[in-house]
mmCIF file of C-alpha atoms in Angstrom:
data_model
loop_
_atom_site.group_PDB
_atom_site.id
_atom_site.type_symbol
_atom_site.label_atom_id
_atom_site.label_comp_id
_atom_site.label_asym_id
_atom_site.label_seq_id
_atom_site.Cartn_x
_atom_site.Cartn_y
_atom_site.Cartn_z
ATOM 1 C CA UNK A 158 18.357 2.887 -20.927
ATOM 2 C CA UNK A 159 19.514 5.353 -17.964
ATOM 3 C CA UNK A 160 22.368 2.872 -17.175
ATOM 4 C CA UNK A 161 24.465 4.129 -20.399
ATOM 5 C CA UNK A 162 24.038 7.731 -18.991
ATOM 6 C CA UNK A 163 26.352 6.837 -16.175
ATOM 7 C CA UNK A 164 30.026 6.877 -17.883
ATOM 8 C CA UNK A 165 33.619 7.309 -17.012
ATOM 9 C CA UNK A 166 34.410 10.893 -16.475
ATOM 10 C CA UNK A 167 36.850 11.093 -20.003
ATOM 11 C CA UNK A 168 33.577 9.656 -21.785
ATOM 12 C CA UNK A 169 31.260 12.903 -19.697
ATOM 13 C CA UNK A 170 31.226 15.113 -23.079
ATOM 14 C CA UNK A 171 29.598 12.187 -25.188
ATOM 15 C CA UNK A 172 26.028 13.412 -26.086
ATOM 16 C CA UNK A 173 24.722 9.740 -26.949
ATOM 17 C CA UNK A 174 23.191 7.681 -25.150
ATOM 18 C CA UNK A 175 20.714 9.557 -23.743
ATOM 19 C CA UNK A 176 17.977 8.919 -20.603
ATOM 20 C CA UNK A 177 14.705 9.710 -22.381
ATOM 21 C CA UNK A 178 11.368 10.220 -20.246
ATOM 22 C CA UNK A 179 8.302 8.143 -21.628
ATOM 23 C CA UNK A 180 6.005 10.684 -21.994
ATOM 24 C CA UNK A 181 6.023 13.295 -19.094
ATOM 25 C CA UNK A 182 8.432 15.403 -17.492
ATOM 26 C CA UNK A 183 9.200 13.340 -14.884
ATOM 27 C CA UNK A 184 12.080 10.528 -14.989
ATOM 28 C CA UNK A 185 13.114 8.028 -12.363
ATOM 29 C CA UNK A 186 16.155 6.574 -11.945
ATOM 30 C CA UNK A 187 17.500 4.091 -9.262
ATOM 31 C CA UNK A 188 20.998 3.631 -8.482
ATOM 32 C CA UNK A 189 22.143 0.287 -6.671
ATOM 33 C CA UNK A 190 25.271 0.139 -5.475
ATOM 34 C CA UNK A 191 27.383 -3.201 -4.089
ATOM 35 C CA UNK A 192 28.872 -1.129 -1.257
ATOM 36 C CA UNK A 193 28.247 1.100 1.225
ATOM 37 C CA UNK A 194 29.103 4.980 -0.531
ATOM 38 C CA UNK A 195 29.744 8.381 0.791
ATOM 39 C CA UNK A 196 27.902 10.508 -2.231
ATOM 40 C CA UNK A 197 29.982 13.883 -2.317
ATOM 41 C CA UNK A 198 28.534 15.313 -5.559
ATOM 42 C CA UNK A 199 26.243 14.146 -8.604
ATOM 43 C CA UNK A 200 27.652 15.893 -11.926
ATOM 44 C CA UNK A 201 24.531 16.194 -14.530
ATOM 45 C CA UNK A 202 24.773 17.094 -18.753
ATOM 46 C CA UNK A 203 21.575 17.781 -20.370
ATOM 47 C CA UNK A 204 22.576 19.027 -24.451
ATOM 48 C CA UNK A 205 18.759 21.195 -24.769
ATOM 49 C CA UNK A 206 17.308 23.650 -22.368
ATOM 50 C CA UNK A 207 14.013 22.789 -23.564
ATOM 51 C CA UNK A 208 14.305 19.062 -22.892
ATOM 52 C CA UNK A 209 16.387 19.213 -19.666
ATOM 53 C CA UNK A 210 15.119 18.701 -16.175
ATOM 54 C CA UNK A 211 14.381 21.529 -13.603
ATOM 55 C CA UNK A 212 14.702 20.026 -10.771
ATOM 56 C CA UNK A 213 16.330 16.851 -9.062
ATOM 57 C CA UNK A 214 15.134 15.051 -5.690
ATOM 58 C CA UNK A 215 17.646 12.850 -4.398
ATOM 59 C CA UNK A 216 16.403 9.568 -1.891
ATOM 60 C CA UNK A 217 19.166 7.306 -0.217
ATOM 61 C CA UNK A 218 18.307 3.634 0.794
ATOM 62 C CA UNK A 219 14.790 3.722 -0.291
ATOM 63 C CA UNK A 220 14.225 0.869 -2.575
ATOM 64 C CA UNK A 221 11.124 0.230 -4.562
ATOM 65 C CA UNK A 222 9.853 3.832 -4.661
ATOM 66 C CA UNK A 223 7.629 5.045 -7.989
ATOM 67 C CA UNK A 224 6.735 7.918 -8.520
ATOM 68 C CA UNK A 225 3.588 7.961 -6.551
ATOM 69 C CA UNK A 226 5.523 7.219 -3.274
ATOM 70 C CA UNK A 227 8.792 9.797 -4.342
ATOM 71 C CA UNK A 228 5.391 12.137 -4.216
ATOM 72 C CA UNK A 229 4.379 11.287 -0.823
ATOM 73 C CA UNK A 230 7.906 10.932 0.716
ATOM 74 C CA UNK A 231 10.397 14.050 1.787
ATOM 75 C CA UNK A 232 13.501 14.034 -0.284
ATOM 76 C CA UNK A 233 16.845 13.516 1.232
ATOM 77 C CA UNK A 234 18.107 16.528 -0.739
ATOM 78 C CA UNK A 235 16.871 18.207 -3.675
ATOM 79 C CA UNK A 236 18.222 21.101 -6.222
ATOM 80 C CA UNK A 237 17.274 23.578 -8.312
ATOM 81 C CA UNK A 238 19.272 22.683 -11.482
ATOM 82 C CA UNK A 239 21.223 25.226 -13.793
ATOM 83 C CA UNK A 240 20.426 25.749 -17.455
ATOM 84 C CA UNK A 241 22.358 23.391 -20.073
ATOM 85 C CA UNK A 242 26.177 23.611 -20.211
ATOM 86 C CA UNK A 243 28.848 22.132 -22.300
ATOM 87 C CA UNK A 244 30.478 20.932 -19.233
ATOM 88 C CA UNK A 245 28.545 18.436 -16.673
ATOM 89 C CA UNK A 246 27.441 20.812 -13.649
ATOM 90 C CA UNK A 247 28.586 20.026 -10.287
ATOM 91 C CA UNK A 248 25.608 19.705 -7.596
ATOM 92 C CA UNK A 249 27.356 19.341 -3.799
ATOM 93 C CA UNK A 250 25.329 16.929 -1.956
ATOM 94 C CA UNK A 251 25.371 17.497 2.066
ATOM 95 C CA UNK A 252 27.766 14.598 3.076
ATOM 96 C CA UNK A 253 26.305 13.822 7.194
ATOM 97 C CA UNK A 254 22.759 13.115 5.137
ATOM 98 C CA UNK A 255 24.504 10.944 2.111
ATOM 99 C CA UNK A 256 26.843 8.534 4.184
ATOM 100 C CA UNK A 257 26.605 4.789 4.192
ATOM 101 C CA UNK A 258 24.483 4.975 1.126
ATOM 102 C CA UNK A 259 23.436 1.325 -0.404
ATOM 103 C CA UNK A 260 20.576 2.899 -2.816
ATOM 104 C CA UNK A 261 20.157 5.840 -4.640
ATOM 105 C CA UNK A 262 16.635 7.174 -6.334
ATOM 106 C CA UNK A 263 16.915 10.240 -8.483
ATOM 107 C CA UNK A 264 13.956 11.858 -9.898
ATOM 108 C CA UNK A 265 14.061 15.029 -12.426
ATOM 109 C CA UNK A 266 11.291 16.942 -13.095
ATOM 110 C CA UNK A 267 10.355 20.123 -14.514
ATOM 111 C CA UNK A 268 8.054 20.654 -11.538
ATOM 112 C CA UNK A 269 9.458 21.522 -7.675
ATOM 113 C CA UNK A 270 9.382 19.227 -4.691
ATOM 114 C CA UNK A 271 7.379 21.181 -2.077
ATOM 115 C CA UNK A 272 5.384 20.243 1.086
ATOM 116 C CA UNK A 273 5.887 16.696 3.542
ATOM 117 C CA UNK A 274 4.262 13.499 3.530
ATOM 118 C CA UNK A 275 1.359 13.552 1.966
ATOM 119 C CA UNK A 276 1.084 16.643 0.686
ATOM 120 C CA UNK A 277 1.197 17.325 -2.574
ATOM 121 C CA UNK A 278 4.668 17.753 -3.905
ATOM 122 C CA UNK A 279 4.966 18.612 -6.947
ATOM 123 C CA UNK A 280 4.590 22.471 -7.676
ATOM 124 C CA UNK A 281 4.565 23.510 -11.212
ATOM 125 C CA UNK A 282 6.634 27.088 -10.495
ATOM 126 C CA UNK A 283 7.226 28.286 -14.634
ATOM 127 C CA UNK A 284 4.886 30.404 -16.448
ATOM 128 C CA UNK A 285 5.072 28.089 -19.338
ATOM 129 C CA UNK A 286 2.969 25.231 -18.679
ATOM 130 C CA UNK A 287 3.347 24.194 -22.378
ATOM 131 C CA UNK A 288 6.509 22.056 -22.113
ATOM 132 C CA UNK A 289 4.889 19.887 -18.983
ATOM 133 C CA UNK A 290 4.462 17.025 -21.425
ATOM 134 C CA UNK A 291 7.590 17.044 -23.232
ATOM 135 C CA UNK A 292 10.059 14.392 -22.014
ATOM 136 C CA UNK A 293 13.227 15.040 -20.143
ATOM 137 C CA UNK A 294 16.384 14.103 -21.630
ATOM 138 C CA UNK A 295 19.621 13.758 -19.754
ATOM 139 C CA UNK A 296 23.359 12.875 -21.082
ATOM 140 C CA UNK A 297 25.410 12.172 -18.604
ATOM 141 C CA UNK A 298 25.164 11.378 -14.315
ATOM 142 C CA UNK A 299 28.092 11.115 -12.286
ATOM 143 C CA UNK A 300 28.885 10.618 -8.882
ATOM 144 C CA UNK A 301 31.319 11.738 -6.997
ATOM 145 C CA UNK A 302 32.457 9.843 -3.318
ATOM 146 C CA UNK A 303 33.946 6.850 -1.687
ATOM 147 C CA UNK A 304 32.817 3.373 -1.782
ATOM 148 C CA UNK A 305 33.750 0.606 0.833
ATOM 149 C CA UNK A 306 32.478 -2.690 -0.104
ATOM 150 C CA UNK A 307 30.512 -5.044 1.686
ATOM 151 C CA UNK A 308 32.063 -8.000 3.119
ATOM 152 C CA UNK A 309 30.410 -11.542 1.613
ATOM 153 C CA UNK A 310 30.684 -12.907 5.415
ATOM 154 C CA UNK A 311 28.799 -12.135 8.092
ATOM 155 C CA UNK A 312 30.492 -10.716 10.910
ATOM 156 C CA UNK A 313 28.533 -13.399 13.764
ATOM 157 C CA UNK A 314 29.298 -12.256 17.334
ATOM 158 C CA UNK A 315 28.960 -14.344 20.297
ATOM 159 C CA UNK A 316 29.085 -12.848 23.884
ATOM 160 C CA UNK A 317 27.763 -14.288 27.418
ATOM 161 C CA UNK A 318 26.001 -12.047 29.655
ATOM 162 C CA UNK A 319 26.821 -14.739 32.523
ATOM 163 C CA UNK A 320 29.084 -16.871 32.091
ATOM 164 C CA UNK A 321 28.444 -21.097 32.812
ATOM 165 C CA UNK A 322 31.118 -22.905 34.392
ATOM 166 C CA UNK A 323 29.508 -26.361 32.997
ATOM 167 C CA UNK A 324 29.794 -24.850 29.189
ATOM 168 C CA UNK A 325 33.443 -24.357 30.002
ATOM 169 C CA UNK A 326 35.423 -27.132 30.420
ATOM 170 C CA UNK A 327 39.058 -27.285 30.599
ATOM 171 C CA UNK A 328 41.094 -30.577 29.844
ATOM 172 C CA UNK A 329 43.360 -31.740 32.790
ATOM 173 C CA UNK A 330 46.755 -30.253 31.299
ATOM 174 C CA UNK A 331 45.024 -26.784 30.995
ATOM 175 C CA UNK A 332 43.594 -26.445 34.642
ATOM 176 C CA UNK A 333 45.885 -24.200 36.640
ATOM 177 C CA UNK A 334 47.584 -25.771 39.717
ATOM 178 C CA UNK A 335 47.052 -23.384 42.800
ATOM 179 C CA UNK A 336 48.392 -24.196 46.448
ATOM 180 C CA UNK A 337 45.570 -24.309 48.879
ATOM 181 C CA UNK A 338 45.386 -21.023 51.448
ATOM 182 C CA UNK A 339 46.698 -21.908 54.597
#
């Protein structure tokens, strides 16, 4: 369940739960949020080289996206990612492309994003093509921003391009008392 992967930051050095792929090296993992987020960093722990992702793709406010479409559509940003570390590794996201972010899809892989739309864009770049089946495990995902949350009531704005005087009446105490031009 990729949801336990996301911890505090004092739980970060916890090796259990893990995000396991099903069967591939490829794992997909969508982030809701209840606000509208800036997305500064994303801090990733993977315990084993041999099991941890390559690289990561990152989509904002694209809902609903498999991994056929995350395949046909240009990432927002994606990284190379660093071998294992004890410590979660820092990835700095650029901020103007991940503000007012509702929805985040991540997908690691072991292969590399590469072309547009429509091409095909996943790249197998490593010499050893052995360990394309072997799942991807990760340990621990955090993010790093500012969250603003979403008001429950609409904000409902009424303007008139021209006004009517018939939708404005005044009662008689309100109606302004002028002296007539002489």
């Amino acid at each position: 369940d990729a949801k336990k992967i996301f911890r505090p930051w004092d739980k970060r050095l916890e090796t259990m739960p893990i995000a396991k792929s099903d069967c591939d090296d490829q794992l997909l993992i969508h982030v809701p949020f209840t606000g509208s987020c800036k997305i500064k960093s994303i801090f990733l722990r993977y315990v084993e080289n041999e099991l941890a992702p390559k690289y990561m793709a990152l989509f904002i406010n694209s809902e609903g996206l498999d991994f056929e479409t995350c395949s046909q559509t240009t990432p927002t940003q994606d990284f190379r990612l660093l071998e294992a570390s004890r410590d979660p590794i820092e990835y700095l996201t650029r901020i103007t492309k991940f503000t007012n972010v509702r929805h985040l899809t991540i997908l690691f892989s072991r292969k590399r994003m590469t072309g547009h739309h429509g091409d095909d864009h996943m790249q197998d770049d490593n010499d050893d093509a052995d360990d394309d089946d072997e799942p991807i495990e990760i340990c621990y995902v955090g993010l790093r921003g500012e969250g603003m949350k979403m008001s429950k009531d609409p904000i409902i704005t009424l303007y008139e391009a021209a006004p009517n005087p018939a939708d404005h009446q005044l009662a008689p105490d309100q109606l302004m008392r002028t002296k007539p031009v002489e």
